[in-house]
PDB file of C-alpha atoms in Angstrom:
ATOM      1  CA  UNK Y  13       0.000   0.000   0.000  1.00  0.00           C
ATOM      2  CA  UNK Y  14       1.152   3.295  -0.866  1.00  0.00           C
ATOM      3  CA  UNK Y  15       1.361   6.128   2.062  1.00  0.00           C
ATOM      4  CA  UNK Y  16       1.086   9.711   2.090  1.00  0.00           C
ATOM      5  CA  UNK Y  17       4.574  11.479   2.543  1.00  0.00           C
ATOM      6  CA  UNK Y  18       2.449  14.306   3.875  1.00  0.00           C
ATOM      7  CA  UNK Y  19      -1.088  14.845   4.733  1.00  0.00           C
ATOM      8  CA  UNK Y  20      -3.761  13.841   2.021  1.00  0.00           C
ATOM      9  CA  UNK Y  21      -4.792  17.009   0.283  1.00  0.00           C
ATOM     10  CA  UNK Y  22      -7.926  15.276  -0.430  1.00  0.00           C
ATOM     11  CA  UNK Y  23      -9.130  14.967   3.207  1.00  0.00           C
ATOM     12  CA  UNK Y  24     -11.576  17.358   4.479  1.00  0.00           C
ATOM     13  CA  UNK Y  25     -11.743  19.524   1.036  1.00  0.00           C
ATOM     14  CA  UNK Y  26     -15.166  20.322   0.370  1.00  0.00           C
ATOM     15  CA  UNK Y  27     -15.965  19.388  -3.168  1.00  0.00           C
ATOM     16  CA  UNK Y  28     -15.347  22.181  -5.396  1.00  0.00           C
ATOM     17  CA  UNK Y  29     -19.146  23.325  -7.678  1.00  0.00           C
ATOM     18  CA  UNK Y  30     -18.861  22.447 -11.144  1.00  0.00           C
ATOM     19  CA  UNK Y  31     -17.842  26.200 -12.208  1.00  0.00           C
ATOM     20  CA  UNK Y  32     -15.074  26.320  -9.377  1.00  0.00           C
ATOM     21  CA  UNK Y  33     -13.822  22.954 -11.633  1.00  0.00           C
ATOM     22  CA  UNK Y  34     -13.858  24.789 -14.965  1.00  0.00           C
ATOM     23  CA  UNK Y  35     -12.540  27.797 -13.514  1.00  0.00           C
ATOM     24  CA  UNK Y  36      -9.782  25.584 -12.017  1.00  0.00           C
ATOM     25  CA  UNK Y  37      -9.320  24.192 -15.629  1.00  0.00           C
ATOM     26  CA  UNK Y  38      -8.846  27.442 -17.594  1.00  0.00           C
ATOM     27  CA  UNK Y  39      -6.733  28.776 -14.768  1.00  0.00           C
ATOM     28  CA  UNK Y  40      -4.290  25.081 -15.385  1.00  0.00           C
ATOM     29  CA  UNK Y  41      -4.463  25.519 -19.272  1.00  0.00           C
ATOM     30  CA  UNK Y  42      -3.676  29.787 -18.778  1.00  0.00           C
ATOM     31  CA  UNK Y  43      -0.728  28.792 -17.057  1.00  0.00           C
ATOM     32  CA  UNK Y  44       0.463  26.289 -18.611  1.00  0.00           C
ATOM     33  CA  UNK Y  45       0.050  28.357 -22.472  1.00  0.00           C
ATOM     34  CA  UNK Y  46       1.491  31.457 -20.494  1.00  0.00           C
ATOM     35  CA  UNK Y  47       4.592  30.233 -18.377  1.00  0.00           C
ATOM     36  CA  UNK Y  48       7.686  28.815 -19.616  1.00  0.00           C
ATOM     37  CA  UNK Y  49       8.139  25.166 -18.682  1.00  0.00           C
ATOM     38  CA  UNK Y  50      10.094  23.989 -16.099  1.00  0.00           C
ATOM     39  CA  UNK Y  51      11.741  21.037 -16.978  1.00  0.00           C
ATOM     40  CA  UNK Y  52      14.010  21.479 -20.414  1.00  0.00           C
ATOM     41  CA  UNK Y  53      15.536  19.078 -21.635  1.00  0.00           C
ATOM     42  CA  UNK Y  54      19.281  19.693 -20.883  1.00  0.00           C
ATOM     43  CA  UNK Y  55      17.668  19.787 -17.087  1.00  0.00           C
ATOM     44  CA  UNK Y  56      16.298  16.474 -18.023  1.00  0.00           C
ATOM     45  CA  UNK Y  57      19.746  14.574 -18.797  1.00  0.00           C
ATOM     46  CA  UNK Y  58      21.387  16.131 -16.046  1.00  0.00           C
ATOM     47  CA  UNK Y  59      18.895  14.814 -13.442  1.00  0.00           C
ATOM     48  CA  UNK Y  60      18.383  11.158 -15.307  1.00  0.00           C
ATOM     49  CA  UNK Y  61      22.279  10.989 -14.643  1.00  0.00           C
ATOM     50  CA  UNK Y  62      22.476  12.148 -11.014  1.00  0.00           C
ATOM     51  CA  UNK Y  63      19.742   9.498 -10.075  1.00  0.00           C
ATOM     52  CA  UNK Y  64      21.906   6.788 -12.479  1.00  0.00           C
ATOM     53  CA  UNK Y  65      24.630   7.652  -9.562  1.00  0.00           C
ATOM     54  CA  UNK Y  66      22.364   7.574  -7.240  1.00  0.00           C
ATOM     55  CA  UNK Y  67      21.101   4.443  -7.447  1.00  0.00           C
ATOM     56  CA  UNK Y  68      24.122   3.160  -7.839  1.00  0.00           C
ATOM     57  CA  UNK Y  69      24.855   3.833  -4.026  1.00  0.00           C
ATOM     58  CA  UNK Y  70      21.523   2.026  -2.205  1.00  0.00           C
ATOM     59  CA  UNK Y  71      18.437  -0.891  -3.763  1.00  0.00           C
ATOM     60  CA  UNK Y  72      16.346   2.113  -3.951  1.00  0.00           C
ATOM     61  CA  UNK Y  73      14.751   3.648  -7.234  1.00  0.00           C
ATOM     62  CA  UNK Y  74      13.469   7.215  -7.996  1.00  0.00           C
ATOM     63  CA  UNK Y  75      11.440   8.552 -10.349  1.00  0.00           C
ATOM     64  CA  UNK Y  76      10.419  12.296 -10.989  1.00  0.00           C
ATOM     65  CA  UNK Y  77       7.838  14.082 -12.890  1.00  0.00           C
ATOM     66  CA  UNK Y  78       6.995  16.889 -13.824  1.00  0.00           C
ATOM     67  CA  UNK Y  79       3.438  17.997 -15.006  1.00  0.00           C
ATOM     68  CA  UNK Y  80       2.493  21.365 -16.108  1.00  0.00           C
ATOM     69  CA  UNK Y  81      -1.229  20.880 -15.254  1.00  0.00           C
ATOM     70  CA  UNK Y  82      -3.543  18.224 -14.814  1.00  0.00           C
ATOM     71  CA  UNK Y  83      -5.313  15.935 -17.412  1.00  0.00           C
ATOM     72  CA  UNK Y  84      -8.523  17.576 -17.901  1.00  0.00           C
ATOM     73  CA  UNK Y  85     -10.621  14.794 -16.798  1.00  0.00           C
ATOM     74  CA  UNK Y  86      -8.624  14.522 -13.293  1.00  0.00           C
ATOM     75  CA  UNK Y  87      -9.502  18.439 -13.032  1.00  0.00           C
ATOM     76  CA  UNK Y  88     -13.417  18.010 -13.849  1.00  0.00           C
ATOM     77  CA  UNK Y  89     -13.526  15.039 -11.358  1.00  0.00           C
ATOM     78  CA  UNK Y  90     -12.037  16.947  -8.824  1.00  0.00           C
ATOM     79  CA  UNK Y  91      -9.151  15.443  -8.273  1.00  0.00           C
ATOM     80  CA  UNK Y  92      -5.697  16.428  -6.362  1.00  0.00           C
ATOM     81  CA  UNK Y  93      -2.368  16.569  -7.419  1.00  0.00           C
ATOM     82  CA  UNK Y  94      -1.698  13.858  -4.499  1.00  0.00           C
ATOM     83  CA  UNK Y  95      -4.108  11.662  -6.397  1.00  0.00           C
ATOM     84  CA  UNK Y  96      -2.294  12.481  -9.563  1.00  0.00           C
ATOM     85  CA  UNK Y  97       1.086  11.036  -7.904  1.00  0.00           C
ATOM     86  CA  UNK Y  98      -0.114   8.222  -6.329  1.00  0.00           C
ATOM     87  CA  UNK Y  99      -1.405   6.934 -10.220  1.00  0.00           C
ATOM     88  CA  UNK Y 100       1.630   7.953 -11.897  1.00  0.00           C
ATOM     89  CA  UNK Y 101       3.601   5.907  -8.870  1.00  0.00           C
ATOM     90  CA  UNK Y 102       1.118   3.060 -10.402  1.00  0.00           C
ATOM     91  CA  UNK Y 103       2.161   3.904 -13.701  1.00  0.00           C
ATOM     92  CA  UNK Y 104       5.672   4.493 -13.461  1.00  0.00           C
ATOM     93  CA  UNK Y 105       5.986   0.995 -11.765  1.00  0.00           C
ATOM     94  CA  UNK Y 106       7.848   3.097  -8.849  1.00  0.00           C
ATOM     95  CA  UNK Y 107       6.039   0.828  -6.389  1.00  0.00           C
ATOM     96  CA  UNK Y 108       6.731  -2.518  -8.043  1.00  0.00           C
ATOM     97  CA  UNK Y 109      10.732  -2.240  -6.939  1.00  0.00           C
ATOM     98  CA  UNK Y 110      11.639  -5.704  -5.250  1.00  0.00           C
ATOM     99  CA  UNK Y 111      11.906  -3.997  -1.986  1.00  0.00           C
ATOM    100  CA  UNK Y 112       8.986  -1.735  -2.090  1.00  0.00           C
ATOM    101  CA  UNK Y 113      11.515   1.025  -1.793  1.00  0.00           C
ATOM    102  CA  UNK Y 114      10.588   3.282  -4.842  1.00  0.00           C
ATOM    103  CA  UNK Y 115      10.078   6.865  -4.620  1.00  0.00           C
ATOM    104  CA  UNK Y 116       8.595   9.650  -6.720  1.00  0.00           C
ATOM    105  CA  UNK Y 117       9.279  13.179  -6.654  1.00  0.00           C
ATOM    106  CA  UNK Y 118       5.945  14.870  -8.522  1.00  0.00           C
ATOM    107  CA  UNK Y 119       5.924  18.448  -9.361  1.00  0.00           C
ATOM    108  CA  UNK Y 120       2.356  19.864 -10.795  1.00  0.00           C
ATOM    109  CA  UNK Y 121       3.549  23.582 -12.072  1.00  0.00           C
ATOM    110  CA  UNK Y 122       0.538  24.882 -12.839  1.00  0.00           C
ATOM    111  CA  UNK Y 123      -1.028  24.686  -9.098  1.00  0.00           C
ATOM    112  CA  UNK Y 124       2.948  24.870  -7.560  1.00  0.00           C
ATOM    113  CA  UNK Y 125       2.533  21.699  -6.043  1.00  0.00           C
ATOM    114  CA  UNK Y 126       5.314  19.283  -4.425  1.00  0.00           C
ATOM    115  CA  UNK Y 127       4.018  15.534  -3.618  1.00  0.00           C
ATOM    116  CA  UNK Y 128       6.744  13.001  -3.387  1.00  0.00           C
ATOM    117  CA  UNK Y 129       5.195   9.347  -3.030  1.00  0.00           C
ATOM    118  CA  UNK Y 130       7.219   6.680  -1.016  1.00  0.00           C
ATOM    119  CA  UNK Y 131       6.752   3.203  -0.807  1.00  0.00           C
ATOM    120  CA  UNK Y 132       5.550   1.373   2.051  1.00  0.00           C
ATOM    121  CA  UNK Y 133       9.186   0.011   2.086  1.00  0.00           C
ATOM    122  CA  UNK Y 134      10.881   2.953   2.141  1.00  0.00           C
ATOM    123  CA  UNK Y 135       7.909   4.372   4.816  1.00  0.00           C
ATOM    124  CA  UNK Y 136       8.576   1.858   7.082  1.00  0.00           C
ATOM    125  CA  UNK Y 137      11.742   3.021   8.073  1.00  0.00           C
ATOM    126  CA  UNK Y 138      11.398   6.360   7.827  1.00  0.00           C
ATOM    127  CA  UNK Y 139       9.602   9.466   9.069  1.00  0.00           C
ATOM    128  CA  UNK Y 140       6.577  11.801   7.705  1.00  0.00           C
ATOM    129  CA  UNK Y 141       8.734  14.825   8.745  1.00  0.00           C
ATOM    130  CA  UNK Y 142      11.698  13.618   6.412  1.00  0.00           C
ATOM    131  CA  UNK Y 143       9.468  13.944   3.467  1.00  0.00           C
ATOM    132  CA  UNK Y 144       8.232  16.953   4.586  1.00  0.00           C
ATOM    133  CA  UNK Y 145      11.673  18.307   5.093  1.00  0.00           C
ATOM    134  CA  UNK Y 146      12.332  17.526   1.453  1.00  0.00           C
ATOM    135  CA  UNK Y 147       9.604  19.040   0.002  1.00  0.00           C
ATOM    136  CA  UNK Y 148       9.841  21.971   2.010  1.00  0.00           C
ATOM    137  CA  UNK Y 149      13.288  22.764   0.703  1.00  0.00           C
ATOM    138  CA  UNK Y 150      12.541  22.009  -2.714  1.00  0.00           C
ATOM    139  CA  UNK Y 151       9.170  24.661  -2.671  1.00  0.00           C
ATOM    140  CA  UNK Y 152      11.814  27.176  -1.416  1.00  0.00           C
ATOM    141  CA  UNK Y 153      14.168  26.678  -3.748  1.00  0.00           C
ATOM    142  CA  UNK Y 154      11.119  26.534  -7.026  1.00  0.00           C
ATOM    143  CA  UNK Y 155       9.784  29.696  -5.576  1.00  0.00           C
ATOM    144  CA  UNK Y 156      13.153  31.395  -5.836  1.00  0.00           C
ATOM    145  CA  UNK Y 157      13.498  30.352  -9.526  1.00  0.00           C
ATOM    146  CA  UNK Y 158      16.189  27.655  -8.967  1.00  0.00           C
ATOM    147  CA  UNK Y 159      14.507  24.992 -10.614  1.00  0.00           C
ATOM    148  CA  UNK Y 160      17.601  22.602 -11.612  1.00  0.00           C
ATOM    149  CA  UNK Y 161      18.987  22.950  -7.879  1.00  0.00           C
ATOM    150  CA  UNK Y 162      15.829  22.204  -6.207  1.00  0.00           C
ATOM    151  CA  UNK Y 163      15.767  19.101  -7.818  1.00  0.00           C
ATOM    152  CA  UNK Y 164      19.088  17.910  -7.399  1.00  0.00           C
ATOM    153  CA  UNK Y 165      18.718  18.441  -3.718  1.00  0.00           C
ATOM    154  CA  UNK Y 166      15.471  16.466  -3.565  1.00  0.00           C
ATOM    155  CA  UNK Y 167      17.124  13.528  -5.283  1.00  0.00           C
ATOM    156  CA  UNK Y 168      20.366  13.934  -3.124  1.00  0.00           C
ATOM    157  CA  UNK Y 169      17.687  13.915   0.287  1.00  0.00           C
ATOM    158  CA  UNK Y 170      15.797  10.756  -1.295  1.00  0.00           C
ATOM    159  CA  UNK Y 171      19.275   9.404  -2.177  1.00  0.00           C
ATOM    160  CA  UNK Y 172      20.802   9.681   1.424  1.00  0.00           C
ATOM    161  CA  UNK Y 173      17.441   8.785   3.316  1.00  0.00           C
ATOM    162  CA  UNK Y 174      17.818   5.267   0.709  1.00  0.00           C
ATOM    163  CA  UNK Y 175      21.447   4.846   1.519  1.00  0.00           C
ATOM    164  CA  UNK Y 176      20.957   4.692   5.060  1.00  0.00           C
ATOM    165  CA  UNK Y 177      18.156   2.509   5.052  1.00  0.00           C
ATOM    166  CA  UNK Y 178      18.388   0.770   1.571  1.00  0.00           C
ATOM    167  CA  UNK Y 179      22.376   0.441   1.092  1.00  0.00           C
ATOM    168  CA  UNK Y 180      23.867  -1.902  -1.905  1.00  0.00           C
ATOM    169  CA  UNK Y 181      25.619  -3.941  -1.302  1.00  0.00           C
ATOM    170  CA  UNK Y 182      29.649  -3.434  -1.997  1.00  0.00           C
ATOM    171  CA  UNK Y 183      30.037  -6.344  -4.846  1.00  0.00           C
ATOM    172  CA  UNK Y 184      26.494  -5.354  -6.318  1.00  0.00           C
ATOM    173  CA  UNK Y 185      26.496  -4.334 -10.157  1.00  0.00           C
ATOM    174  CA  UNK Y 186      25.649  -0.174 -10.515  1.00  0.00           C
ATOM    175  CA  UNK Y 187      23.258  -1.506 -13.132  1.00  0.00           C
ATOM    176  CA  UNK Y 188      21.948  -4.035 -11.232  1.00  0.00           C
ATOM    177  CA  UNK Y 189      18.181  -3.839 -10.586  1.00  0.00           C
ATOM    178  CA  UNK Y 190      16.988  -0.462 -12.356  1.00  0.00           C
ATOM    179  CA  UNK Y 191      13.521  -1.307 -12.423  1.00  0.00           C
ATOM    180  CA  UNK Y 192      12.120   2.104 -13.134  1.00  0.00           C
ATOM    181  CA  UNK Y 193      13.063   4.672 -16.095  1.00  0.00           C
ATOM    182  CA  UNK Y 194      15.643   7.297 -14.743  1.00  0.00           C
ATOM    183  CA  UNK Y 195      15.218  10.225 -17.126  1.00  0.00           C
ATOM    184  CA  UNK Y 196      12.496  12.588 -15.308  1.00  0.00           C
ATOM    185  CA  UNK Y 197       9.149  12.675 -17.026  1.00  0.00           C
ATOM    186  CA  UNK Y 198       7.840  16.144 -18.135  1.00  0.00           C
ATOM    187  CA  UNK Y 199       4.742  16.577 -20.260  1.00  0.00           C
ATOM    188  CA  UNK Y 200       2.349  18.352 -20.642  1.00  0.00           C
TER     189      UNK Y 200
END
């Protein structure tokens, strides 16, 4: 079962009226035909090959993603960006790792929203206030325009909190085990 790093956005929101939904909707696509994106694609490789190292250091696997707004439909059904996550974590296979120890670092731009997704692996030996930590920093850093070195520190966080609890062992292949893409997903 997957666990909230931080408090489910969904409880005790009162459902938004259908306009507050469409308003919600043209605010996402404004944004998102308005802003410049936040992942490019030099930004892309450099991340892809600090979680290659990474990874290379503990069993664990990472994944991030970066949205620039909602699917429609998830918008019109009133759904989160935490509900977002937790189905990409489905769909990114981050919580099929052999240890349950995958973890996903989701950025929605359009809404500013941080939600990083940890197995129940990587939950059980951890704490709610270490994820919150992480995304903490990483909303500082975004909201200061340093993009690139908000995300390396997230992944370097993730990276130590699955080294400590998740280490490789010494004869282990770097390769060995990379059961979930490493180049960070940005659409869209």
């Amino acid at each position: 079962m997957v666990e909230s790093s931080h408090k489910q956005a969904s409880q005790g929101r009162a459902q938004r009226t259908w306009l507050q939904r469409w308003q919600r909707r043209i605010g996402q696509r404004w944004y998102a035909l308005t802003q410049p994106r936040l992942m490019q694609a030099a930004m892309q490789q450099e991340l892809a090959a600090q979680i290659i190292a990474s990874e290379a250091q503990h069993q664990g696997q990472i994944a991030v993603y970066v949205e620039r707004e909602l699917p429609g439909h998830y918008v019109l059904a009133d759904q989160t960006a935490r509900e977002r996550a937790v189905v990409l974590f489905g769909k990114l296979g981050v919580w099929d790792t052999e240890f349950n120890n995958g973890v996903l670092i989701y950025l929605l731009e359009a809404e500013h929203a941080i939600e990083i997704v940890a197995d129940r692996g990587v939950l059980a030996c951890t704490h709610e206030a270490d994820w919150a930590a992480i995304a903490d920093k990483l909303g500082q850093l975004l909201q200061t325009g340093q993009v690139a070195l908000g995300l390396q520190l997230a992944i370097a966080e993730v990276s130590a909190l699955l080294r400590l609890h998740f280490p490789r062992a010494a004869d282990a292949p770097a390769g060995l085990g990379n059961e979930v893409p490493d180049l960070p997903g940005a659409w869209d």
